[in-house]
Each structure stands twice: as C-alpha cells, then as structure tokens.
C-alpha angles and dihedrals in degrees: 000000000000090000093056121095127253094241113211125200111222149030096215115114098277086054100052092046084057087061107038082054101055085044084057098051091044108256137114131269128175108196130205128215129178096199133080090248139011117277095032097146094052082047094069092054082037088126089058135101124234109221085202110086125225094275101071088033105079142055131246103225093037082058095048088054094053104045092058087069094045112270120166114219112231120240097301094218088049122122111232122210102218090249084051090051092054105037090049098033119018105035095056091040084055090050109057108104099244083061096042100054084059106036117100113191125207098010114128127212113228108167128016108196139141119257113280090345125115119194087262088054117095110160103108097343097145101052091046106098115241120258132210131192114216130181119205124168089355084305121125129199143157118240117200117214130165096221132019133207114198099202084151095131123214104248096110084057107066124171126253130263080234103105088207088077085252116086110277120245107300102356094106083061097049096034083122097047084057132071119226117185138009093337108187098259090173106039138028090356087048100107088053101068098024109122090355135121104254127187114197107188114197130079093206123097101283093055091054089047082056103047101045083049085058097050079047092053096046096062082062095038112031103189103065118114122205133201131185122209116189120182092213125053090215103112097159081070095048097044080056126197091322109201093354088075103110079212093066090192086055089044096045091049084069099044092043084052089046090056101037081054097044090050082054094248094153147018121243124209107195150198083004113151100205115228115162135018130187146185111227089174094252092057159336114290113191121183128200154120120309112193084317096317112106104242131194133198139172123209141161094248145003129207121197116208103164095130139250138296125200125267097240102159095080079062096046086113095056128078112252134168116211133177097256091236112033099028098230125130100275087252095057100037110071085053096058106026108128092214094062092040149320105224093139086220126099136184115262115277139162136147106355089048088048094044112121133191086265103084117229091015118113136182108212135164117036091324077070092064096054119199078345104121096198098083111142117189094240087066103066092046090073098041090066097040089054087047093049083053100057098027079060096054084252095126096159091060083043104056087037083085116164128177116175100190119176109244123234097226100238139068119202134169124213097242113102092227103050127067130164127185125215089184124083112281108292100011121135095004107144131201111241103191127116096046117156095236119195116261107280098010136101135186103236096200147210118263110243114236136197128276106288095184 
C-alpha cells in the first residue's frame, strides 16, 4: 500500500492544490481529469467574472510550486474572468514538470472501489488498495491507489428545471433544446438570445450574471424580453448583504439586480414551481404552480441556473455517510445547509469533518458541499491541506485547520418568516417595491428584523 499513489479526481483548482500539497510533503499523487486540459469545467463559465479577487483564488502550496519557477502572482485584488483564472493560474501550475509528469488528461473516472471488496465485504477492507476504473481514448483500466480524493466538482450535474428536485415532464427529452448553466449572453451565444423571450430560472449568483448579460444584451437588441422565475418569494435573500459583503463584487451583483428590478428591467415570476415543459415547434411552453394557481408561458429559450448537485453513482461501491438532505458529510452539513442559513461563511474544517466510513477516501472542493450552493475556493484549499497532512501521518498540521472566508453580509433562512442578519443593524436592507409581478401573482415576503448579530 505505501507504493501506490494517492489518486486524485480532478484537475479544477482544488485538484490541482491536492496535488501540489503531497508533492510538497514528498509523496506521490496520480490525478484524473476528464477533460482535455486542466480547468475544463471553469472553462465553460471562462467569460465570466469572478467576484472573488486573486487573493482567495489561489492555493498556497500551488504558490509555493510556481514561484519557484518563476511565476508572478497576479494583482492580488484583481477580478479574474474564468478564462483569465486558467489561463494565469492553472495552466502554468499544470505545466511544471513535477505536475506534468502526474496529470492524465482526458481520462474519466467511472467506478471508485477497493480490490476484490464490494460495499457488503468487510474481511481486510481497509487494508485492500482502492481501485478505479478509468476510461481514456475508448480504453479501460483499473488504477490501484492507497488513498482517493474525489475534487470532481458537480458542474456537469446540474439540477433540473423540475422544482420537485426530479426533471420536470418533458424536460430529459428536450434537455438539448435547454441551457443549463453561464451560457455567453454577450459573445459567441450571443445570436441565440438576442430579441427573444428568455426565462432564466434561478435566484444564485449565476442566475443574477445572467440576467444582468441579458439587460446587457437588450441595449443592443431591443426587442428581448426577460423574465425571471424563483422558486422561492424571498428576495431579501437573492439581493444578498449589498455593501456589507466583505466581497464587494459579490456584494455589487445583488444591488445591480436590485436596480435593474426596481427600473422594471425585467419581469419576475415568482414564487412559480416549474412542472412541465414542452416544445410546440415555435417555442418553449412550461407549466407549474404559481403561488397555488396553476400558470402557463411560453418563451424562446429557457436557461436553467438552479444550481448543482454531486455525482455520487461511480462511488456507489464505497461506504459514505451523507447528511440525508444536503449530501455533505453529517459534520459539514448542518454549517452550510441553505435551509438553516446562507452566511457564506463556515467554521474551519478539514480532514476529521471530511473523514467517511472508507477509510483513506475523501470528498473535497465544492463535491464536498453537496446540494449546498455557498462553496468558496479557498475552502477547498483547506480542505486538502488539512487531508496531505493526515494522509502523510502529520496530525497535528491536520487538526490546526484555518479558513478566513469574506462574509456576505447577510443570513437568511429559507423560510419566508425567519430572517437573521449577520450585518450591522440596517445594512444591506434593501427596499423591494416597484417589482414587475406576473399577472396574478404576488411575492409575499419575509419581515425584515433587526440586526441579531
């Protein structure tokens, strides 16, 4: 076992940081990537802004590695677009030699089990070395490792336009006919949205990029209509902590969102549980529940930003325990749940709360969240600093785990009748009148309180 690799899935920012700290501590990792390159994921949002500047954007080992070779760090209170992060950051971490020689590109992980040990199959299981089945160029083969670290992200596992968690009727046959995602509004998708009817349905931050894309759009193309669909009615939640953000991009997405609804940019259906969708040829026809009236509309396009959810059928063969609702381990869940708050802040946790059944396996980066939509990168970096440690025998650099994350400024349930503020008293409220409501509907929402923290 101490000869096998420590196999990491993922070539996103907090795989690569794995890797770049084992390097570091002298032992040896093998990393998968099911991409042509690393970053691919990030790729597909690369027109897109980060509202997290440099600073909380990159690793500190994977720092460490480049500047050895002479990397520049770029101005650390500098926005990065996500081709920008890549192309700054990840390519020329990819490309030192150390990580070179351990990176295999497009090579996709299917199955994650031990050696001759099914999840039923006690016996010696901890001491049988994991195997994972990969599949690269039509090729399969099973890779043996002694320990695993799962950093494969969720974004190629977006959830459904359904509001009942499953697709909604329809929507798996026109999945293609859908968008699911940052689409580029302003660039080489472009022709596709411009003087259409497009529903965006989300209230995160991806919706809010998008939306503010489409009013964009619209100077150019007058004729595009937008409307915004939110499952929930609880928009002192969606316009966020404004400038109490200590993130003031983060902060500023909410308050641009706030302006562009009170100046009637845009129209809101809300709160409208999507059920059906359908393709009459012309256009997209979705049917649901709005406010407990069933609703119909009909658009040009729909694009669906609510957010991701974790891969978990290639480790259906390994022991995991996960919070039942927000599919985190238990210790992590209760911190980051959306139903209990929305702080975008978290204690510090690393290896212990990560810790599964399956010895030596570990889900790390936003995978590690779950259905939880507050993940920051910097996270996940120490999540796998914490994780080399251990996986190293160093327990006391494991357990010394600290994680510094801007707050947003705001706490809000999602329950329509509770709402707590991490901000000073006042800040960040934000007036909701004026909003373009759909015909027959109305936003019942939440009281504001005073400050509670």
């Amino acid at each position: 076992m101490t000869e096998l690799p420590v196999a990491i899935i993922g070539g996103g920012p907090v795989g690569l940081a794995a890797a770049a700290h084992l390097l570091e501590r002298g032992q040896r990792p093998i990393l998968f990537e099911a991409g042509d390159r690393v970053g691919a994921n990030v790729l597909d949002w690369g027109h897109a802004r980060m509202f997290s500047p440099w600073e909380f954007n990159v690793d500190a080992a994977s720092v460490r590695l480049l500047e050895r070779a002479g990397w520049l760090m770029p101005p650390a209170p500098e926005l990065p677009t996500g081709a920008e992060f890549v192309e700054r950051y990840l390519q020329p971490l990819a490309e030192l030699p150390a990580m070179r020689a351990i990176i295999r590109s497009a090579t996709r992980v299917a199955h994650v089990s031990r050696r001759n040990h099914d999840k039923q199959k006690d016996g010696s299981r901890e001491t049988a070395p994991f195997q994972l089945h990969v599949i690269y160029d039509g090729l399969e083969e099973l890779v043996e490792a002694r320990a695993v670290i799962d950093a494969s992200g969720a974004w190629h596992n977006p959830n459904p336009l359904g509001a009942n968690g499953a697709p909604a009727i329809g929507e798996a046959a026109l999945r293609q006919r859908l968008v699911y995602g940052i689409p580029d509004v302003l660039g080489n998708e472009q022709c596709r949205f411009a003087d259409k009817r497009v529903m965006v349905v989300g209230s995160g931050h991806s919706a809010i990029n998008v939306l503010l894309d489409l009013i964009a759009l619209r100077n150019e193309h007058p004729r595009t209509e937008i409307i915004w669909v939110m499952r929930s009615d609880n928009l002192r939640k969606v316009y966020g902590g404004g400038e109490a953000d200590a993130l003031p991009a983060r902060g500023q997405l909410g308050l641009r969102i706030k302006a562009a609804v009170d100046a009637g940019a845009l129209r809101i259906v809300a709160p409208f549980s999507v059920t059906e969708v359908a393709d009459t040829g012309a256009e997209l026809r979705l049917r649901g529940d709005l406010n407990g009236d069933a609703r119909e509309y009909s658009v040009d396009e729909v694009i669906v930003c609510a957010g991701a959810r974790p891969e978990l059928e290639m480790l259906r063969e390994l022991r995991l325990d996960l919070d039942p609702a927000v599919e985190a381990t238990r210790s992590l869940a209760p911190l980051i749940d959306p139903n209990l708050h929305s702080c975008g802040t978290v204690r510090p946790h690393g290896e212990a709360e990560l810790r599964q059944p399956e010895k030596d396996f570990y889900i790390v980066g936003m995978k590690s969240y779950g259905r939880a939509p507050t993940f920051l990168t910097a996270t996940g970096y120490e999540q796998v600093r914490s994780i080399a440690a251990a996986l190293g025998g160093d327990w006391e650099a494991a357990r010394a785990v600290q994680l510094n994350l801007p707050e947003t400024g705001v706490c809000v349930t999602d329950f329509a009748d509770e709402l707590a503020c991490c901000a000073p008293a006042g800040a960040g409220l934000l007036a909701i009148d004026a909003i373009p409501i759909a015909e027959g509907g109305a936003l019942s929402l939440p009281l504001q309180r005073e400050s509670c923290c």
